[in-house]
PDB file of C-alpha atoms and ligand atoms in Angstrom:
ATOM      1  CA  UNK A   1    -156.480  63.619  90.324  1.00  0.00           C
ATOM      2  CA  UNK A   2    -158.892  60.402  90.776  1.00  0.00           C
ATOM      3  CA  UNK A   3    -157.023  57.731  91.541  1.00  0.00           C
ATOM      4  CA  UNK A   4    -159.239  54.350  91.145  1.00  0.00           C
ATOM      5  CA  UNK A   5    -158.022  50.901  92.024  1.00  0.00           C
ATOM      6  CA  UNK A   6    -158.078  47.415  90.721  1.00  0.00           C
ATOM      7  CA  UNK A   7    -159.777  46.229  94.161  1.00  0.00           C
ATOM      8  CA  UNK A   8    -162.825  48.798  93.820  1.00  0.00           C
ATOM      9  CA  UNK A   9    -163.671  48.439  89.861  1.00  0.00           C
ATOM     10  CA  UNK A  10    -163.012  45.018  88.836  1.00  0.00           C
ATOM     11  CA  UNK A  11    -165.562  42.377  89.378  1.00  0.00           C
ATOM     12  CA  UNK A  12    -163.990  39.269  88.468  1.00  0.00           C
ATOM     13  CA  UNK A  13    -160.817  37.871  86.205  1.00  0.00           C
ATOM     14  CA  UNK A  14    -161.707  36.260  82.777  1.00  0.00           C
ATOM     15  CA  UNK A  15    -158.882  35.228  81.441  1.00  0.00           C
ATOM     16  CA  UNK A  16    -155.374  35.283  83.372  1.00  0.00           C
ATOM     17  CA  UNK A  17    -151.998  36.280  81.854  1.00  0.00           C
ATOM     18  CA  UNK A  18    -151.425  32.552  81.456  1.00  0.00           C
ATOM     19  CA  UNK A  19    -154.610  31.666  79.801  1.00  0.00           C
ATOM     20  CA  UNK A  20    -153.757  34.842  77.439  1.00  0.00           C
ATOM     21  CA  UNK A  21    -150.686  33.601  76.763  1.00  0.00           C
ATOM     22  CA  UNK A  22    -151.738  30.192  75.583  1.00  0.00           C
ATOM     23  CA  UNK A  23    -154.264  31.883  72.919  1.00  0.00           C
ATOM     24  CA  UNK A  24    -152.072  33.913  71.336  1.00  0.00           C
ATOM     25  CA  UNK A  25    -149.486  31.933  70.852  1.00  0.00           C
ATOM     26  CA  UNK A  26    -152.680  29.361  68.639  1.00  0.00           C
ATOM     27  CA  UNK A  27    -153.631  32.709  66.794  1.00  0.00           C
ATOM     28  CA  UNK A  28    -150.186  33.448  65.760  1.00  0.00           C
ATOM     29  CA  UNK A  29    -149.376  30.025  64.426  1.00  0.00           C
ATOM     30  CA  UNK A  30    -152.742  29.858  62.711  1.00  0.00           C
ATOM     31  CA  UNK A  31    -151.786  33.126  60.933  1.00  0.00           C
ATOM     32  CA  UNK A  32    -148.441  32.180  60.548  1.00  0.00           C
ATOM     33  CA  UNK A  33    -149.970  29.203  58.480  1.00  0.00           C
ATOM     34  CA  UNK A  34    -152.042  31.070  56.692  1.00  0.00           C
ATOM     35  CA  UNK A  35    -150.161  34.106  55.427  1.00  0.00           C
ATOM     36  CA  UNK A  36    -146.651  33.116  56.283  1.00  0.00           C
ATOM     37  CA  UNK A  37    -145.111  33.219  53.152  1.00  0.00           C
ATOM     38  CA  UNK A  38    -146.888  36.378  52.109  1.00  0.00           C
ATOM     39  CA  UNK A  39    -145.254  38.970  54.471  1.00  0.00           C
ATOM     40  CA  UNK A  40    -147.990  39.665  55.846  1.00  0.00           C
ATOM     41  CA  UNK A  41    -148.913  43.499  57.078  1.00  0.00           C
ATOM     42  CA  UNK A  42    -149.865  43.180  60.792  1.00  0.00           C
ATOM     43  CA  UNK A  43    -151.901  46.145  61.274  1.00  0.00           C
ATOM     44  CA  UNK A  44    -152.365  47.518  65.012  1.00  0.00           C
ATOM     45  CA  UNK A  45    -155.550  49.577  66.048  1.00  0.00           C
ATOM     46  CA  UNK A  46    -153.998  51.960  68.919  1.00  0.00           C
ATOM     47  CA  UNK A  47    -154.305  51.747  71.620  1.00  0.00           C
ATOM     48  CA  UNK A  48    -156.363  49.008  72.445  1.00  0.00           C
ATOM     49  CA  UNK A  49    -154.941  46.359  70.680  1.00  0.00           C
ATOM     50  CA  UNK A  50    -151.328  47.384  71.291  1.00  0.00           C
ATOM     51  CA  UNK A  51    -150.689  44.450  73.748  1.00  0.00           C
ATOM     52  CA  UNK A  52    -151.872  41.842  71.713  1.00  0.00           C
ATOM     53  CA  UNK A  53    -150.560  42.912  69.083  1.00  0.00           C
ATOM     54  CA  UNK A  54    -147.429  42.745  70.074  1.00  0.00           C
ATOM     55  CA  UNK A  55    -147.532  39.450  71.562  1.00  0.00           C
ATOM     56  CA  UNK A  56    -149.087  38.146  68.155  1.00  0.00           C
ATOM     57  CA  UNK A  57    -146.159  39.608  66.473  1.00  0.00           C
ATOM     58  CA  UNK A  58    -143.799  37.541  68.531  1.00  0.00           C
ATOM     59  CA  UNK A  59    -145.817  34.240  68.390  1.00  0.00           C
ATOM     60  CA  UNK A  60    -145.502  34.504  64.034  1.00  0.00           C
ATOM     61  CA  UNK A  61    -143.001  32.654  62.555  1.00  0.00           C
ATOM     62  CA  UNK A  62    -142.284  34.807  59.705  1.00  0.00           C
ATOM     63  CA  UNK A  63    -141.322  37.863  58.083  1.00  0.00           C
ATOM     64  CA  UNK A  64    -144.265  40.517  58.962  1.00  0.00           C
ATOM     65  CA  UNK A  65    -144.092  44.299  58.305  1.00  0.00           C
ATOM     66  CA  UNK A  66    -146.150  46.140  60.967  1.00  0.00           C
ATOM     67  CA  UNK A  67    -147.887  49.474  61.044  1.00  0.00           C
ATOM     68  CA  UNK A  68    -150.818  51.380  63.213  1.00  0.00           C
ATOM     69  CA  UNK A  69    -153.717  52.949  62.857  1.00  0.00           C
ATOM     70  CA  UNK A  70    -155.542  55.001  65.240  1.00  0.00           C
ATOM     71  CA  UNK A  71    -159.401  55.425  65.108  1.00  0.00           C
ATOM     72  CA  UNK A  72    -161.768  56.706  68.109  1.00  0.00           C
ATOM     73  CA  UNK A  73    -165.672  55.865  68.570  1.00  0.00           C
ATOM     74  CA  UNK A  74    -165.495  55.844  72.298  1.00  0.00           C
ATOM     75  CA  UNK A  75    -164.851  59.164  73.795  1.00  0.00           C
ATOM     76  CA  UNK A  76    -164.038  58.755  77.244  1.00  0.00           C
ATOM     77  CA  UNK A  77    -167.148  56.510  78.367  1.00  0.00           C
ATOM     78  CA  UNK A  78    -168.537  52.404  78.254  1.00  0.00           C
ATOM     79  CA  UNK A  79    -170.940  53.281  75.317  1.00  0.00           C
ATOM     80  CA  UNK A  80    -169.414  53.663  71.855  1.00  0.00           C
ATOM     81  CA  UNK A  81    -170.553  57.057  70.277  1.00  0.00           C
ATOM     82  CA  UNK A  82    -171.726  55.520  66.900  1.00  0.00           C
ATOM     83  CA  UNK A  83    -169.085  57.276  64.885  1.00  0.00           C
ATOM     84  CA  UNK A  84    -165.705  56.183  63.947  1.00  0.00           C
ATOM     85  CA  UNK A  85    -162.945  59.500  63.463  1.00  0.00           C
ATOM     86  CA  UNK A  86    -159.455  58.530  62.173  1.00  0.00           C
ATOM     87  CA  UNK A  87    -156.958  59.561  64.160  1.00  0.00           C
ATOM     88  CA  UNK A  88    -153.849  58.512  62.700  1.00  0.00           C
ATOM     89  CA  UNK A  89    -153.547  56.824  59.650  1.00  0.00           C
ATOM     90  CA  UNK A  90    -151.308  53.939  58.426  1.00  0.00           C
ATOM     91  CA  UNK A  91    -147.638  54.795  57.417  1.00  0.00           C
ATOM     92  CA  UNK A  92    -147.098  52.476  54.612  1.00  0.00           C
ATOM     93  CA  UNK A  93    -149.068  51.874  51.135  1.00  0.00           C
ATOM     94  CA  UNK A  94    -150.744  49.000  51.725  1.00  0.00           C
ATOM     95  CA  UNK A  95    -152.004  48.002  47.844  1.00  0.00           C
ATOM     96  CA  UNK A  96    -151.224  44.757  46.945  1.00  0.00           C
ATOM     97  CA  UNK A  97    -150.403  43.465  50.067  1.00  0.00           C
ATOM     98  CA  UNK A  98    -151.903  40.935  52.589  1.00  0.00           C
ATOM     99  CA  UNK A  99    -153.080  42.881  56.120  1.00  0.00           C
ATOM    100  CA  UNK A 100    -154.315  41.615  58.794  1.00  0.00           C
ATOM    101  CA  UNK A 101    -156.671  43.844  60.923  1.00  0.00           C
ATOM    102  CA  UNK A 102    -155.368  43.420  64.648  1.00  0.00           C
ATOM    103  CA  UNK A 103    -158.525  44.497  67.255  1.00  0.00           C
ATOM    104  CA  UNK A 104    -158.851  44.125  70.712  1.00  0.00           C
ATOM    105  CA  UNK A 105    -162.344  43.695  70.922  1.00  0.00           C
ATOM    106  CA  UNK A 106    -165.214  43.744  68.912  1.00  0.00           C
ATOM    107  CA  UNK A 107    -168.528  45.276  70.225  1.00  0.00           C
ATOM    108  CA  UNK A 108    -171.337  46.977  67.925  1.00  0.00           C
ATOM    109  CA  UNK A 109    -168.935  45.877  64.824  1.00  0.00           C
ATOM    110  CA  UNK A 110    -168.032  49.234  63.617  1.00  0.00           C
ATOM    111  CA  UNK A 111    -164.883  49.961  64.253  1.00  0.00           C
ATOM    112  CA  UNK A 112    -164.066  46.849  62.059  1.00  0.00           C
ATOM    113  CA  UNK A 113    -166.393  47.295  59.504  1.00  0.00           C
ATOM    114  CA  UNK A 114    -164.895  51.056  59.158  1.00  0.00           C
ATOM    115  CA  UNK A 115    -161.302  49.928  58.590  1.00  0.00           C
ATOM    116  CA  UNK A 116    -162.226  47.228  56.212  1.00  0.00           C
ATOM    117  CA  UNK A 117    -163.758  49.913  54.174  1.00  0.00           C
ATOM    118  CA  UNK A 118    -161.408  52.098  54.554  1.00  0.00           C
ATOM    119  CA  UNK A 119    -158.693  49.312  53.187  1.00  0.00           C
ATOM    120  CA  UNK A 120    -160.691  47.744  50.897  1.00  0.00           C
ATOM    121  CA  UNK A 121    -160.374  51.068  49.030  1.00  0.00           C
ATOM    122  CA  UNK A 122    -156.581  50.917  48.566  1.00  0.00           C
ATOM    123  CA  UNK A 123    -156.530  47.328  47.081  1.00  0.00           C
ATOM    124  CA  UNK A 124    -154.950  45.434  49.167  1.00  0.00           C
ATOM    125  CA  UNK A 125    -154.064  41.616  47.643  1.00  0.00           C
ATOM    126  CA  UNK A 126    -156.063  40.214  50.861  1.00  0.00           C
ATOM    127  CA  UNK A 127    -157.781  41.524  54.471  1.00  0.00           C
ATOM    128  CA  UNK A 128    -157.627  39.016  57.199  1.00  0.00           C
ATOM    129  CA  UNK A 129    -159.456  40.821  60.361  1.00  0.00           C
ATOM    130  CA  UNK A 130    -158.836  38.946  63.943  1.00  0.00           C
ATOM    131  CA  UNK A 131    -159.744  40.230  67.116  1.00  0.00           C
ATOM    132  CA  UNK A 132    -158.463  39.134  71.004  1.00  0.00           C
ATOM    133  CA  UNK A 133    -162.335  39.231  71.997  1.00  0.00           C
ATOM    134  CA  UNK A 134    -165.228  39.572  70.795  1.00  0.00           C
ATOM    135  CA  UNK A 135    -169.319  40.279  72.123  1.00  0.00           C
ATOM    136  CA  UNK A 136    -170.730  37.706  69.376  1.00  0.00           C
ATOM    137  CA  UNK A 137    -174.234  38.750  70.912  1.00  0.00           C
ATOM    138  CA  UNK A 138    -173.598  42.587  70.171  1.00  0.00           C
ATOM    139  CA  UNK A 139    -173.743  42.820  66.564  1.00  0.00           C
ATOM    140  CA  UNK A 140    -174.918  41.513  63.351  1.00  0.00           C
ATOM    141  CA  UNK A 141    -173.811  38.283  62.532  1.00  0.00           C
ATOM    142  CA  UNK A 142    -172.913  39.540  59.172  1.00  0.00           C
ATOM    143  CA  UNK A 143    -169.710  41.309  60.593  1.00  0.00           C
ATOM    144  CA  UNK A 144    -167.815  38.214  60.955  1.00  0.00           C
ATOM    145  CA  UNK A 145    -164.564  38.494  62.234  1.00  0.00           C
ATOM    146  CA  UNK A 146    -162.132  35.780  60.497  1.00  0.00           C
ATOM    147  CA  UNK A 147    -160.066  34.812  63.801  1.00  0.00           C
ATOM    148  CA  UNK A 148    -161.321  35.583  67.501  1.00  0.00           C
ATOM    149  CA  UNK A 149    -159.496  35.083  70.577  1.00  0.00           C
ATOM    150  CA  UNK A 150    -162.530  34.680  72.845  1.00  0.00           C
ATOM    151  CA  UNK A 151    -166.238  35.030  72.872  1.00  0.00           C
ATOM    152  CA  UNK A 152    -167.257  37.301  75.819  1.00  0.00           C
ATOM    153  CA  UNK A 153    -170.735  38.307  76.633  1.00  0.00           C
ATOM    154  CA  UNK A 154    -172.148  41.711  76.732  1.00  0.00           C
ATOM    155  CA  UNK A 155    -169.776  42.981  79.933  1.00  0.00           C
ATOM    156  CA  UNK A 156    -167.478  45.571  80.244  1.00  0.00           C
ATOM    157  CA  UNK A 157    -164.024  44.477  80.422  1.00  0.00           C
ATOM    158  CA  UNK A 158    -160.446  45.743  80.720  1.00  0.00           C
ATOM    159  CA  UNK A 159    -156.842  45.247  81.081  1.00  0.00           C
ATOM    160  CA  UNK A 160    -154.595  43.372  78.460  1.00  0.00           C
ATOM    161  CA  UNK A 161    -154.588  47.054  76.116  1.00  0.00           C
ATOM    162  CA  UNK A 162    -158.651  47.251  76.732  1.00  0.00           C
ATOM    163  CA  UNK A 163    -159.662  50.639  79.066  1.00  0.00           C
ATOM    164  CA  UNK A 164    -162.144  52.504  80.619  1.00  0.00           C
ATOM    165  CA  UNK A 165    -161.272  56.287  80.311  1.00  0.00           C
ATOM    166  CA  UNK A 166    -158.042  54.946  80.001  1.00  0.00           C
ATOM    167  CA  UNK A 167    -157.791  53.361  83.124  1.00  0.00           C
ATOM    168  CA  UNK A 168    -156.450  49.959  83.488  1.00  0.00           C
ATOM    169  CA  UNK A 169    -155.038  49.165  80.139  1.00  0.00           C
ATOM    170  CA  UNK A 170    -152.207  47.993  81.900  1.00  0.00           C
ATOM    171  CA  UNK A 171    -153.704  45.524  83.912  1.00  0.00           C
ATOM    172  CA  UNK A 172    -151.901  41.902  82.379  1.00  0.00           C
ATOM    173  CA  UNK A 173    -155.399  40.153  83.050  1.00  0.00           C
ATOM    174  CA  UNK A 174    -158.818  40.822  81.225  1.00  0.00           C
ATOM    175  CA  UNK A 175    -161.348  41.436  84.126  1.00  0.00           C
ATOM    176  CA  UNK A 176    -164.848  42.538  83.629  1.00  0.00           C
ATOM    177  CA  UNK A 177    -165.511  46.391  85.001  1.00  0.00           C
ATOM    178  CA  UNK A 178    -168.194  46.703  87.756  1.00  0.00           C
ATOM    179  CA  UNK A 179    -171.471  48.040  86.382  1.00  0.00           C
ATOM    180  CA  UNK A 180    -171.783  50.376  89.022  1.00  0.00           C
ATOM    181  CA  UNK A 181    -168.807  52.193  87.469  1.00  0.00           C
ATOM    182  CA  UNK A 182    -170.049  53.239  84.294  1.00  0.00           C
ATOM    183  CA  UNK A 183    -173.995  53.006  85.182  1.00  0.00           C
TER     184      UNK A 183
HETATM  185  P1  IMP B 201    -167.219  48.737  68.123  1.00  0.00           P
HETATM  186  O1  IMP B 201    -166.915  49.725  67.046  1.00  0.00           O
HETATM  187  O2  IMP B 201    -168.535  49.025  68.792  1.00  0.00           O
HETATM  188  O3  IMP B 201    -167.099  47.305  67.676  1.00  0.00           O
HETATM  189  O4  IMP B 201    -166.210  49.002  69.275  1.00  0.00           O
HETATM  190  C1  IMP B 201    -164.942  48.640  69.185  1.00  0.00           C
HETATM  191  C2  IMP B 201    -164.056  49.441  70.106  1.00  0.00           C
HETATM  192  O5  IMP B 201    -164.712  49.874  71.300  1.00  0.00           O
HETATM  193  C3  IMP B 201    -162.948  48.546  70.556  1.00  0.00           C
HETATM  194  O6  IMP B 201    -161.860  48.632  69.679  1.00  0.00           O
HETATM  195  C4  IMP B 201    -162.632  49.058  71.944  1.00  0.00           C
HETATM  196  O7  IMP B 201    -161.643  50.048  71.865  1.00  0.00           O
HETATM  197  C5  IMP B 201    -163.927  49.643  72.445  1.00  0.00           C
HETATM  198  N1  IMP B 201    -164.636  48.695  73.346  1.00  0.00           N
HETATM  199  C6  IMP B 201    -165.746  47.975  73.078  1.00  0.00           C
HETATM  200  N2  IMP B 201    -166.105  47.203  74.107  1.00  0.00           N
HETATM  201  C7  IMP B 201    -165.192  47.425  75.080  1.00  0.00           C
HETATM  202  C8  IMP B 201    -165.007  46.888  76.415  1.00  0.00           C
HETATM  203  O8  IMP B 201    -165.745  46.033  76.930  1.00  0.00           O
HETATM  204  N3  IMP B 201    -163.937  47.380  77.091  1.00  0.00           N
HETATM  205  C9  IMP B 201    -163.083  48.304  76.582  1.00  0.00           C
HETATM  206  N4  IMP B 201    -163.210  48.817  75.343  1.00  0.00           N
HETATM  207  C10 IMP B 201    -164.256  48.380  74.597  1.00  0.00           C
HETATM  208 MG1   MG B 202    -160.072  49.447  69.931  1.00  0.00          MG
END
């Protein structure tokens, strides 16, 4: 089995556990401001967002109901495939409530734009989408994204939930991936 290494693949840190840490704990009061006294269902998109999200989770001050959702439009590779599949959908009904879209990251847009289709259809009373990062220079400007942790450019990056072929999701810090490992 390939085993590949922190000290080979990753170029540089952008944003340390700490610097994480401090961000999410803004997001999850603003939400908590805005939604707090709506219950507010905290949807997670597996599995990239599944360390953010729970970290948001904690950092709410309120009652939240939370769920997941699995979709793919990666594969195994750095270059999304152009087609979102559902993997897994949500367990609860969601009509009539207020969700909030959890992402890791948004690249080309699609993912998001997918799942607020896909929700839209089951009338919720609100969708709030929010993403830990986001490549502002990698898709329309159209597909806004109402909360954003950070603006990143057009890298590769991983750790903090975010992989490539599932390596490093563990990693507590977001570094960007070497080029030379996906070129
Ligand atoms: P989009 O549909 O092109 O916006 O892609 C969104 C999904 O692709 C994210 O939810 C991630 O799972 C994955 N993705 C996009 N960019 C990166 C990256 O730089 N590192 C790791 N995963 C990424
Ligand atoms: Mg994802």
């Amino acid at each position: 089995m390939l085993i590949r290494t922190p000290e080979q693949d990753i170029e540089r840190v952008l944003y340390t556990e700490k610097a994480i840490a401090a961000r999410v704990e803004q997001l999850g009061a603003e939400l908590t401001a805005k939604l707090g006294d709506q219950r507010p269902v905290l949807v997670c998109v597996l599995k990239g967002a599944s360390f953010f999200y729970i970290d948001l989770c904690r950092c709410m001050n309120c009652p939240i109901d939370m769920d997941f959702i699995a979709v793919s439009s990666y594969g195994a590779g750095a270059r999304s495939t152009g087609v979102v599949r559902l993997i897994k959908d949500l367990d609860n009904n969601i009509t009539g409530r207020h969700v909030i879209i959890v992402e890791d990251i948004i690249d080309s847009g699609l993912t998001m734009q997918y799942l607020k289709q896909l929700f839209a259809a089951r009338d919720p009373a609100s969708v709030t989408t929010i993403s830990f990062l986001d490549k502002a220079g990698c898709h329309d400007a159209s597909l806004k994204t109402d909360l954003v942790g950070f603006e990143i450019g057009n890298e590769f990056v991983v750790g903090y939930g975010l992989d490539y072929a599932n390596y490093y999701r563990n990693l507590p810090y977001i570094g960007v991936l070497r080029p030379e490992c996906y070129n």
